[in-house]
Amino acid sequence: MLSPFDSIEERVSSPQSLHSSSAQKEMRLKARSWKRRLSGILTPFDVIAPQYRFVPLLGCAIILLNDAEFFFKQVAMFRAIEAMYCIDYYQTRYVDVAALGRDIPEKMCKADLIEKQVASTYGLIMFCRMLPCIFTAIPLGYLADKVGRRPVLTMHKVGTIVFVLMEILVYLVYPALPIWTLYISGLGALVGANFDLSLAMIFASYTDVMPSEKQRATLFYITTAMQYVGQGFFPIIAGWLINMDGKGGTPEISLFVCLATAILCLAISAFIFPETLNSKGAGVQGEAEEPLMNTSDEDEEDPIVGASQSVRNSYRAMLKSKLRTSWARFHELICGVGALNLLLLTISMFCTNTGIKSIDLLGLVQYPVVKLGWTFSDVTFITSIQAVVYCINYFVLLPSYTRIGGSFRLSSSAISLYIMLGSCFILIAGSTFLGLSTTGGTFILAMAIYTLGTGLPTVTQAYISSLVESDKVARVLAALSTFAIAGKLAATSLGPLIFGLGINSGRVELTGLLFYFCALLFIGSIVAVSLVVLRTKR
């Protein structure tokens, strides 16, 4: 008679049991195989540790959500400001119409006086929002290198939420709060509401965890392209949201969707996106680094060499010592790029961003209306066409250039330099053709050519990040983003002036003066980049 243990052993060794065990093992192997395949599709880039494998995917998601938030906010903001000025307009003309408040139909708010006020107010709001970014970019970049990338990403969304909440509040309680209080919403930039800095932090995170320079460059292009993926459909959704009543009277819905998008992005940045600063032992766990401009007296020799020296000479010697120390640390920070090369690249970044933003904000919208006789509704499809070209450029062409350069055994930095040169030439040609275009077909073709060169700022960031140590890259990219912001400020002031000069000249060939001005700016960019190429080859 078999014991209970014998019966158990007999059952385990039965053919049916062995077959079941084998089937379960095969199912587990298949599940692991599919998991690896799915992980390879979602995270095709090499990272230094498994916990960072979703950093590329999360970075792209954050930029896409930033893009959604921008378009939901932009369209609704124009309409909300217009509605408030429309109430003021009828308050002094038709009180009965003004009594409708926010329910005044949009088609009754298109008076020239209203539209001029809307344009002026929107420009001032954006100016007030971008101006603090110039002063906060470098300190936040230093914070990112000392504390982490994630806090700066989180602060960006906190500032954005403050900005959107202020817009919603003013619109809903107007006229209890006057329109000028919207300028205060720009203070959200003081806590990091800066898209360029947010993008720089994501690039810095890539540098922290991705060992391959070529993969990083490719991911830079893809991440930047995410903001153009949504450009084809987010504006359409926003336009539907502000017109849910059929009279353009629901901009607050689009603003609330914008707020929800910003909160979702905040949650991803604060709780899901991993901190990457210490991935290589850098940052707070590594050697303590001194600030870019150190004012500490530690480890410095006393400049007072004798009691007979005057107080003025002692302060002068101390100042010289501090300047020498600061310059030495600055030179160490950018030693991979070089001080003169960095200066030339910042000049290129400023010229490029001034030209690109002038064309995108004014040239592609108002030029076809003035020169080609289009309506603003006709212009909207330009955004979708440009988004397609952007995606082709960032998803296909720029990564292909990197692979082709790699096949010729060129370094990542050399590939970036050549792409920068080519982008400059394309920008010059595209902007010139835009100014010369006289038909809708030639204008669209010229716009496509111009758009193929707009990857220059991204390639510049990829070039610099390939030469700077990962624990210092956030500061350098943050400093570079300051010049990008300065270019946007210049575009908001110089762009309308140059465009107005071309129209007021009365000469048809000068209607596109803005594009010719931008071509000159791009020539400045190509001169700066060419000097960097020549200096690098020496």
CSV table of N, CA, C and O in Angstrom, one decimal, residues 345-425:
chain,number,residue,atom,x,y,z
A,345,LEU,N,27.6,80.7,-30.1
A,345,LEU,CA,26.4,80.0,-30.1
A,345,LEU,C,25.2,80.7,-29.5
A,345,LEU,O,24.1,80.5,-29.9
A,346,THR,N,25.5,81.5,-28.4
A,346,THR,CA,24.4,82.2,-27.8
A,346,THR,C,24.0,83.4,-28.8
A,346,THR,O,22.8,83.7,-28.9
A,347,ILE,N,24.9,83.9,-29.5
A,347,ILE,CA,24.5,84.9,-30.5
A,347,ILE,C,23.7,84.3,-31.6
A,347,ILE,O,22.6,84.8,-32.0
A,348,SER,N,24.1,83.1,-32.0
A,348,SER,CA,23.3,82.4,-33.0
A,348,SER,C,21.9,82.0,-32.5
A,348,SER,O,20.9,82.2,-33.2
A,349,MET,N,21.8,81.6,-31.2
A,349,MET,CA,20.5,81.3,-30.6
A,349,MET,C,19.6,82.5,-30.6
A,349,MET,O,18.4,82.4,-30.9
A,350,PHE,N,20.2,83.7,-30.2
A,350,PHE,CA,19.4,84.9,-30.1
A,350,PHE,C,18.8,85.3,-31.5
A,350,PHE,O,17.7,85.6,-31.7
A,351,CYS,N,19.7,85.3,-32.5
A,351,CYS,CA,19.3,85.7,-33.9
A,351,CYS,C,18.3,84.7,-34.4
A,351,CYS,O,17.3,85.1,-35.0
A,352,THR,N,18.5,83.4,-34.2
A,352,THR,CA,17.6,82.4,-34.7
A,352,THR,C,16.2,82.5,-34.1
A,352,THR,O,15.2,82.5,-34.8
A,353,ASN,N,16.2,82.6,-32.8
A,353,ASN,CA,14.9,82.7,-32.1
A,353,ASN,C,14.1,84.0,-32.5
A,353,ASN,O,12.9,83.9,-32.6
A,354,THR,N,14.8,85.1,-32.6
A,354,THR,CA,14.2,86.3,-33.0
A,354,THR,C,13.5,86.1,-34.4
A,354,THR,O,12.4,86.5,-34.6
A,355,GLY,N,14.3,85.6,-35.3
A,355,GLY,CA,13.8,85.4,-36.7
A,355,GLY,C,12.6,84.4,-36.7
A,355,GLY,O,11.6,84.7,-37.3
A,356,ILE,N,12.8,83.2,-36.1
A,356,ILE,CA,11.7,82.2,-36.1
A,356,ILE,C,10.4,82.7,-35.5
A,356,ILE,O,9.3,82.5,-36.0
A,357,LYS,N,10.5,83.3,-34.3
A,357,LYS,CA,9.3,83.8,-33.6
A,357,LYS,C,8.7,84.9,-34.4
A,357,LYS,O,7.4,85.0,-34.4
A,358,SER,N,9.4,85.8,-35.0
A,358,SER,CA,8.8,86.9,-35.8
A,358,SER,C,8.0,86.3,-37.0
A,358,SER,O,6.9,86.7,-37.3
A,359,ILE,N,8.6,85.3,-37.6
A,359,ILE,CA,7.9,84.7,-38.8
A,359,ILE,C,6.6,83.9,-38.3
A,359,ILE,O,5.6,84.0,-38.8
A,360,ASP,N,6.8,83.1,-37.2
A,360,ASP,CA,5.7,82.3,-36.7
A,360,ASP,C,4.6,83.1,-36.2
A,360,ASP,O,3.4,82.8,-36.4
A,361,LEU,N,4.9,84.2,-35.4
A,361,LEU,CA,3.8,84.9,-34.8
A,361,LEU,C,3.2,85.9,-35.7
A,361,LEU,O,2.0,86.3,-35.5
A,362,LEU,N,3.9,86.4,-36.7
A,362,LEU,CA,3.3,87.5,-37.6
A,362,LEU,C,3.3,87.1,-39.0
A,362,LEU,O,2.3,87.1,-39.7
A,363,GLY,N,4.5,86.7,-39.5
A,363,GLY,CA,4.7,86.4,-41.0
A,363,GLY,C,3.7,85.4,-41.6
A,363,GLY,O,3.1,85.6,-42.6
A,364,LEU,N,3.6,84.3,-40.9
A,364,LEU,CA,2.8,83.2,-41.4
A,364,LEU,C,1.3,83.4,-41.2
A,364,LEU,O,0.4,82.7,-41.8
A,365,VAL,N,0.9,84.4,-40.4
A,365,VAL,CA,-0.5,84.7,-40.1
A,365,VAL,C,-1.0,85.9,-40.9
A,365,VAL,O,-2.0,85.9,-41.6
A,366,GLN,N,-0.3,87.0,-40.7
A,366,GLN,CA,-0.8,88.3,-41.3
A,366,GLN,C,-0.3,88.6,-42.7
A,366,GLN,O,-1.0,89.2,-43.5
A,367,TYR,N,0.9,88.0,-43.1
A,367,TYR,CA,1.3,88.3,-44.5
A,367,TYR,C,0.4,87.8,-45.5
A,367,TYR,O,0.0,88.5,-46.5
A,368,PRO,N,-0.1,86.5,-45.4
A,368,PRO,CA,-1.0,86.1,-46.5
A,368,PRO,C,-2.4,86.8,-46.5
A,368,PRO,O,-3.0,86.9,-47.5
A,369,VAL,N,-2.7,87.4,-45.3
A,369,VAL,CA,-4.0,88.2,-45.3
A,369,VAL,C,-3.7,89.5,-46.0
A,369,VAL,O,-4.6,89.9,-46.8
A,370,VAL,N,-2.6,90.1,-45.8
A,370,VAL,CA,-2.3,91.4,-46.5
A,370,VAL,C,-1.9,91.3,-47.9
A,370,VAL,O,-2.4,92.0,-48.8
A,371,LYS,N,-1.0,90.3,-48.2
A,371,LYS,CA,-0.5,90.2,-49.5
A,371,LYS,C,-1.3,89.3,-50.5
A,371,LYS,O,-1.5,89.7,-51.7
A,372,LEU,N,-1.9,88.3,-49.9
A,372,LEU,CA,-2.6,87.3,-50.8
A,372,LEU,C,-4.1,87.4,-50.7
A,372,LEU,O,-4.8,86.7,-51.4
A,373,GLY,N,-4.6,88.3,-49.8
A,373,GLY,CA,-6.0,88.5,-49.7
A,373,GLY,C,-6.8,87.4,-49.0
A,373,GLY,O,-8.0,87.2,-49.1
A,374,TRP,N,-6.1,86.6,-48.2
A,374,TRP,CA,-6.7,85.5,-47.5
A,374,TRP,C,-7.5,86.0,-46.2
A,374,TRP,O,-7.2,87.1,-45.7
A,375,THR,N,-8.4,85.2,-45.8
A,375,THR,CA,-9.1,85.5,-44.5
A,375,THR,C,-8.3,84.8,-43.4
A,375,THR,O,-7.5,83.9,-43.7
A,376,PHE,N,-8.6,85.2,-42.1
A,376,PHE,CA,-7.9,84.5,-41.0
A,376,PHE,C,-8.3,83.0,-40.9
A,376,PHE,O,-7.5,82.2,-40.5
A,377,SER,N,-9.5,82.7,-41.3
A,377,SER,CA,-10.0,81.3,-41.3
A,377,SER,C,-9.2,80.5,-42.4
A,377,SER,O,-8.9,79.3,-42.2
A,378,ASP,N,-8.9,81.2,-43.5
A,378,ASP,CA,-8.1,80.5,-44.5
A,378,ASP,C,-6.6,80.2,-44.0
A,378,ASP,O,-6.0,79.2,-44.4
A,379,VAL,N,-6.1,81.1,-43.1
A,379,VAL,CA,-4.8,80.9,-42.6
A,379,VAL,C,-4.6,79.7,-41.7
A,379,VAL,O,-3.5,79.2,-41.6
A,380,THR,N,-5.7,79.3,-41.1
A,380,THR,CA,-5.6,78.3,-40.0
A,380,THR,C,-5.0,77.0,-40.5
A,380,THR,O,-4.3,76.3,-39.7
A,381,PHE,N,-5.3,76.6,-41.8
A,381,PHE,CA,-4.8,75.3,-42.2
A,381,PHE,C,-3.3,75.3,-42.4
A,381,PHE,O,-2.7,74.3,-42.5
A,382,ILE,N,-2.7,76.5,-42.5
A,382,ILE,CA,-1.2,76.6,-42.5
A,382,ILE,C,-0.6,76.0,-41.3
A,382,ILE,O,0.4,75.3,-41.4
A,383,THR,N,-1.3,76.1,-40.2
A,383,THR,CA,-0.7,75.5,-38.9
A,383,THR,C,-0.7,74.0,-39.0
A,383,THR,O,0.3,73.4,-38.6
A,384,SER,N,-1.7,73.4,-39.6
A,384,SER,CA,-1.7,71.9,-39.8
A,384,SER,C,-0.6,71.5,-40.8
A,384,SER,O,0.1,70.5,-40.5
A,385,ILE,N,-0.5,72.2,-41.9
A,385,ILE,CA,0.5,71.8,-42.9
A,385,ILE,C,1.9,72.0,-42.3
A,385,ILE,O,2.8,71.1,-42.5
A,386,GLN,N,2.1,73.1,-41.5
A,386,GLN,CA,3.4,73.3,-40.9
A,386,GLN,C,3.7,72.2,-39.9
A,386,GLN,O,4.9,71.7,-39.8
A,387,ALA,N,2.7,71.7,-39.2
A,387,ALA,CA,2.9,70.7,-38.2
A,387,ALA,C,3.4,69.4,-38.9
A,387,ALA,O,4.2,68.7,-38.3
A,388,VAL,N,2.8,69.1,-40.0
A,388,VAL,CA,3.3,67.9,-40.8
A,388,VAL,C,4.7,68.0,-41.2
A,388,VAL,O,5.5,67.1,-41.0
A,389,VAL,N,5.1,69.2,-41.6
A,389,VAL,CA,6.5,69.4,-42.0
A,389,VAL,C,7.4,69.3,-40.8
A,389,VAL,O,8.5,68.7,-40.9
A,390,TYR,N,7.0,69.9,-39.7
A,390,TYR,CA,7.8,69.8,-38.5
A,390,TYR,C,8.0,68.3,-38.1
A,390,TYR,O,9.1,67.9,-37.8
A,391,CYS,N,7.0,67.5,-38.1
A,391,CYS,CA,7.1,66.1,-37.8
A,391,CYS,C,8.0,65.3,-38.7
A,391,CYS,O,8.8,64.5,-38.3
A,392,ILE,N,7.9,65.6,-40.0
A,392,ILE,CA,8.8,65.0,-41.0
A,392,ILE,C,10.3,65.4,-40.7
A,392,ILE,O,11.2,64.5,-40.7
A,393,ASN,N,10.5,66.6,-40.3
A,393,ASN,CA,11.8,67.1,-40.1
A,393,ASN,C,12.4,66.5,-38.8
A,393,ASN,O,13.6,66.0,-38.8
A,394,TYR,N,11.6,66.5,-37.7
A,394,TYR,CA,12.2,66.0,-36.4
A,394,TYR,C,12.1,64.5,-36.3
A,394,TYR,O,13.0,63.9,-35.7
A,395,PHE,N,11.2,63.8,-36.9
A,395,PHE,CA,11.1,62.4,-36.7
A,395,PHE,C,11.9,61.6,-37.8
A,395,PHE,O,12.3,60.5,-37.5
A,396,VAL,N,12.0,62.2,-38.9
A,396,VAL,CA,12.6,61.5,-40.1
A,396,VAL,C,14.0,62.1,-40.5
A,396,VAL,O,15.0,61.4,-40.4
A,397,LEU,N,14.0,63.4,-40.9
A,397,LEU,CA,15.1,64.0,-41.5
A,397,LEU,C,16.3,64.1,-40.5
A,397,LEU,O,17.4,63.7,-40.8
A,398,LEU,N,16.1,64.8,-39.4
A,398,LEU,CA,17.2,65.1,-38.5
A,398,LEU,C,17.8,63.8,-37.9
A,398,LEU,O,19.0,63.7,-37.9
A,399,PRO,N,17.0,62.8,-37.5
A,399,PRO,CA,17.6,61.5,-37.1
A,399,PRO,C,18.4,60.8,-38.2
A,399,PRO,O,19.4,60.2,-38.0
A,400,SER,N,17.9,61.0,-39.4
A,400,SER,CA,18.6,60.4,-40.6
A,400,SER,C,19.9,61.0,-40.8
A,400,SER,O,20.9,60.4,-41.1
A,401,TYR,N,20.0,62.4,-40.6
A,401,TYR,CA,21.2,63.1,-40.8
A,401,TYR,C,22.2,62.5,-39.8
A,401,TYR,O,23.4,62.3,-40.1
A,402,THR,N,21.8,62.3,-38.5
A,402,THR,CA,22.6,61.8,-37.5
A,402,THR,C,23.2,60.4,-37.8
A,402,THR,O,24.4,60.1,-37.7
A,403,ARG,N,22.3,59.5,-38.4
A,403,ARG,CA,22.7,58.1,-38.7
A,403,ARG,C,23.7,58.2,-39.9
A,403,ARG,O,24.7,57.4,-39.9
A,404,ILE,N,23.4,59.1,-40.9
A,404,ILE,CA,24.3,59.2,-42.0
A,404,ILE,C,25.7,59.7,-41.6
A,404,ILE,O,26.8,59.1,-42.0
A,405,GLY,N,25.7,60.7,-40.7
A,405,GLY,CA,27.0,61.1,-40.2
A,405,GLY,C,27.7,60.1,-39.4
A,405,GLY,O,29.0,59.9,-39.5
A,406,GLY,N,27.0,59.3,-38.7
A,406,GLY,CA,27.6,58.2,-37.9
A,406,GLY,C,28.2,57.1,-38.9
A,406,GLY,O,29.3,56.5,-38.5
A,407,SER,N,27.6,56.9,-40.0
A,407,SER,CA,28.1,55.9,-41.0
A,407,SER,C,29.5,56.4,-41.6
A,407,SER,O,30.3,55.6,-42.0
A,408,PHE,N,29.7,57.7,-41.5
A,408,PHE,CA,31.0,58.3,-42.0
A,408,PHE,C,32.0,58.4,-40.8
A,408,PHE,O,33.0,59.1,-41.0
A,409,ARG,N,31.6,57.8,-39.7
A,409,ARG,CA,32.5,57.9,-38.5
A,409,ARG,C,32.7,59.3,-37.9
A,409,ARG,O,33.8,59.6,-37.4
A,410,LEU,N,31.7,60.2,-38.1
A,410,LEU,CA,31.8,61.5,-37.6
A,410,LEU,C,31.4,61.5,-36.1
A,410,LEU,O,30.5,60.7,-35.7
A,411,SER,N,32.0,62.3,-35.3
A,411,SER,CA,31.5,62.4,-33.9
A,411,SER,C,30.2,63.1,-33.8
A,411,SER,O,29.7,63.8,-34.7
A,412,SER,N,29.5,62.9,-32.7
A,412,SER,CA,28.2,63.5,-32.5
A,412,SER,C,28.3,65.0,-32.6
A,412,SER,O,27.4,65.6,-33.2
A,413,SER,N,29.3,65.6,-32.0
A,413,SER,CA,29.4,67.1,-32.0
A,413,SER,C,29.7,67.6,-33.5
A,413,SER,O,29.1,68.6,-33.9
A,414,ALA,N,30.5,66.8,-34.3
A,414,ALA,CA,30.7,67.2,-35.6
A,414,ALA,C,29.4,67.1,-36.5
A,414,ALA,O,29.1,68.0,-37.3
A,415,ILE,N,28.6,66.1,-36.3
A,415,ILE,CA,27.4,65.9,-37.0
A,415,ILE,C,26.4,67.1,-36.7
A,415,ILE,O,25.8,67.7,-37.6
A,416,SER,N,26.4,67.5,-35.4
A,416,SER,CA,25.5,68.6,-35.0
A,416,SER,C,25.9,69.9,-35.6
A,416,SER,O,25.1,70.7,-36.1
A,417,LEU,N,27.2,70.1,-35.7
A,417,LEU,CA,27.7,71.3,-36.3
A,417,LEU,C,27.3,71.4,-37.8
A,417,LEU,O,26.9,72.5,-38.3
A,418,TYR,N,27.5,70.3,-38.5
A,418,TYR,CA,27.1,70.3,-40.0
A,418,TYR,C,25.6,70.5,-40.1
A,418,TYR,O,25.2,71.2,-41.1
A,419,ILE,N,24.8,69.9,-39.3
A,419,ILE,CA,23.4,70.1,-39.3
A,419,ILE,C,23.0,71.5,-39.0
A,419,ILE,O,22.1,72.1,-39.7
A,420,MET,N,23.7,72.1,-38.1
A,420,MET,CA,23.5,73.5,-37.8
A,420,MET,C,23.7,74.4,-39.0
A,420,MET,O,23.0,75.4,-39.3
A,421,LEU,N,24.8,74.2,-39.7
A,421,LEU,CA,25.2,74.9,-40.9
A,421,LEU,C,24.1,74.8,-42.0
A,421,LEU,O,23.6,75.7,-42.6
A,422,GLY,N,23.7,73.5,-42.2
A,422,GLY,CA,22.6,73.3,-43.2
A,422,GLY,C,21.3,73.9,-42.8
A,422,GLY,O,20.6,74.5,-43.7
A,423,SER,N,21.0,73.9,-41.5
A,423,SER,CA,19.7,74.5,-41.1
A,423,SER,C,19.8,76.0,-41.3
A,423,SER,O,18.7,76.6,-41.7
A,424,CYS,N,20.9,76.7,-41.1
A,424,CYS,CA,21.0,78.1,-41.4
A,424,CYS,C,20.8,78.4,-42.8
A,424,CYS,O,20.0,79.4,-43.1
A,425,PHE,N,21.4,77.7,-43.7
A,425,PHE,CA,21.1,77.9,-45.2
A,425,PHE,C,19.7,77.8,-45.5
A,425,PHE,O,19.1,78.5,-46.3
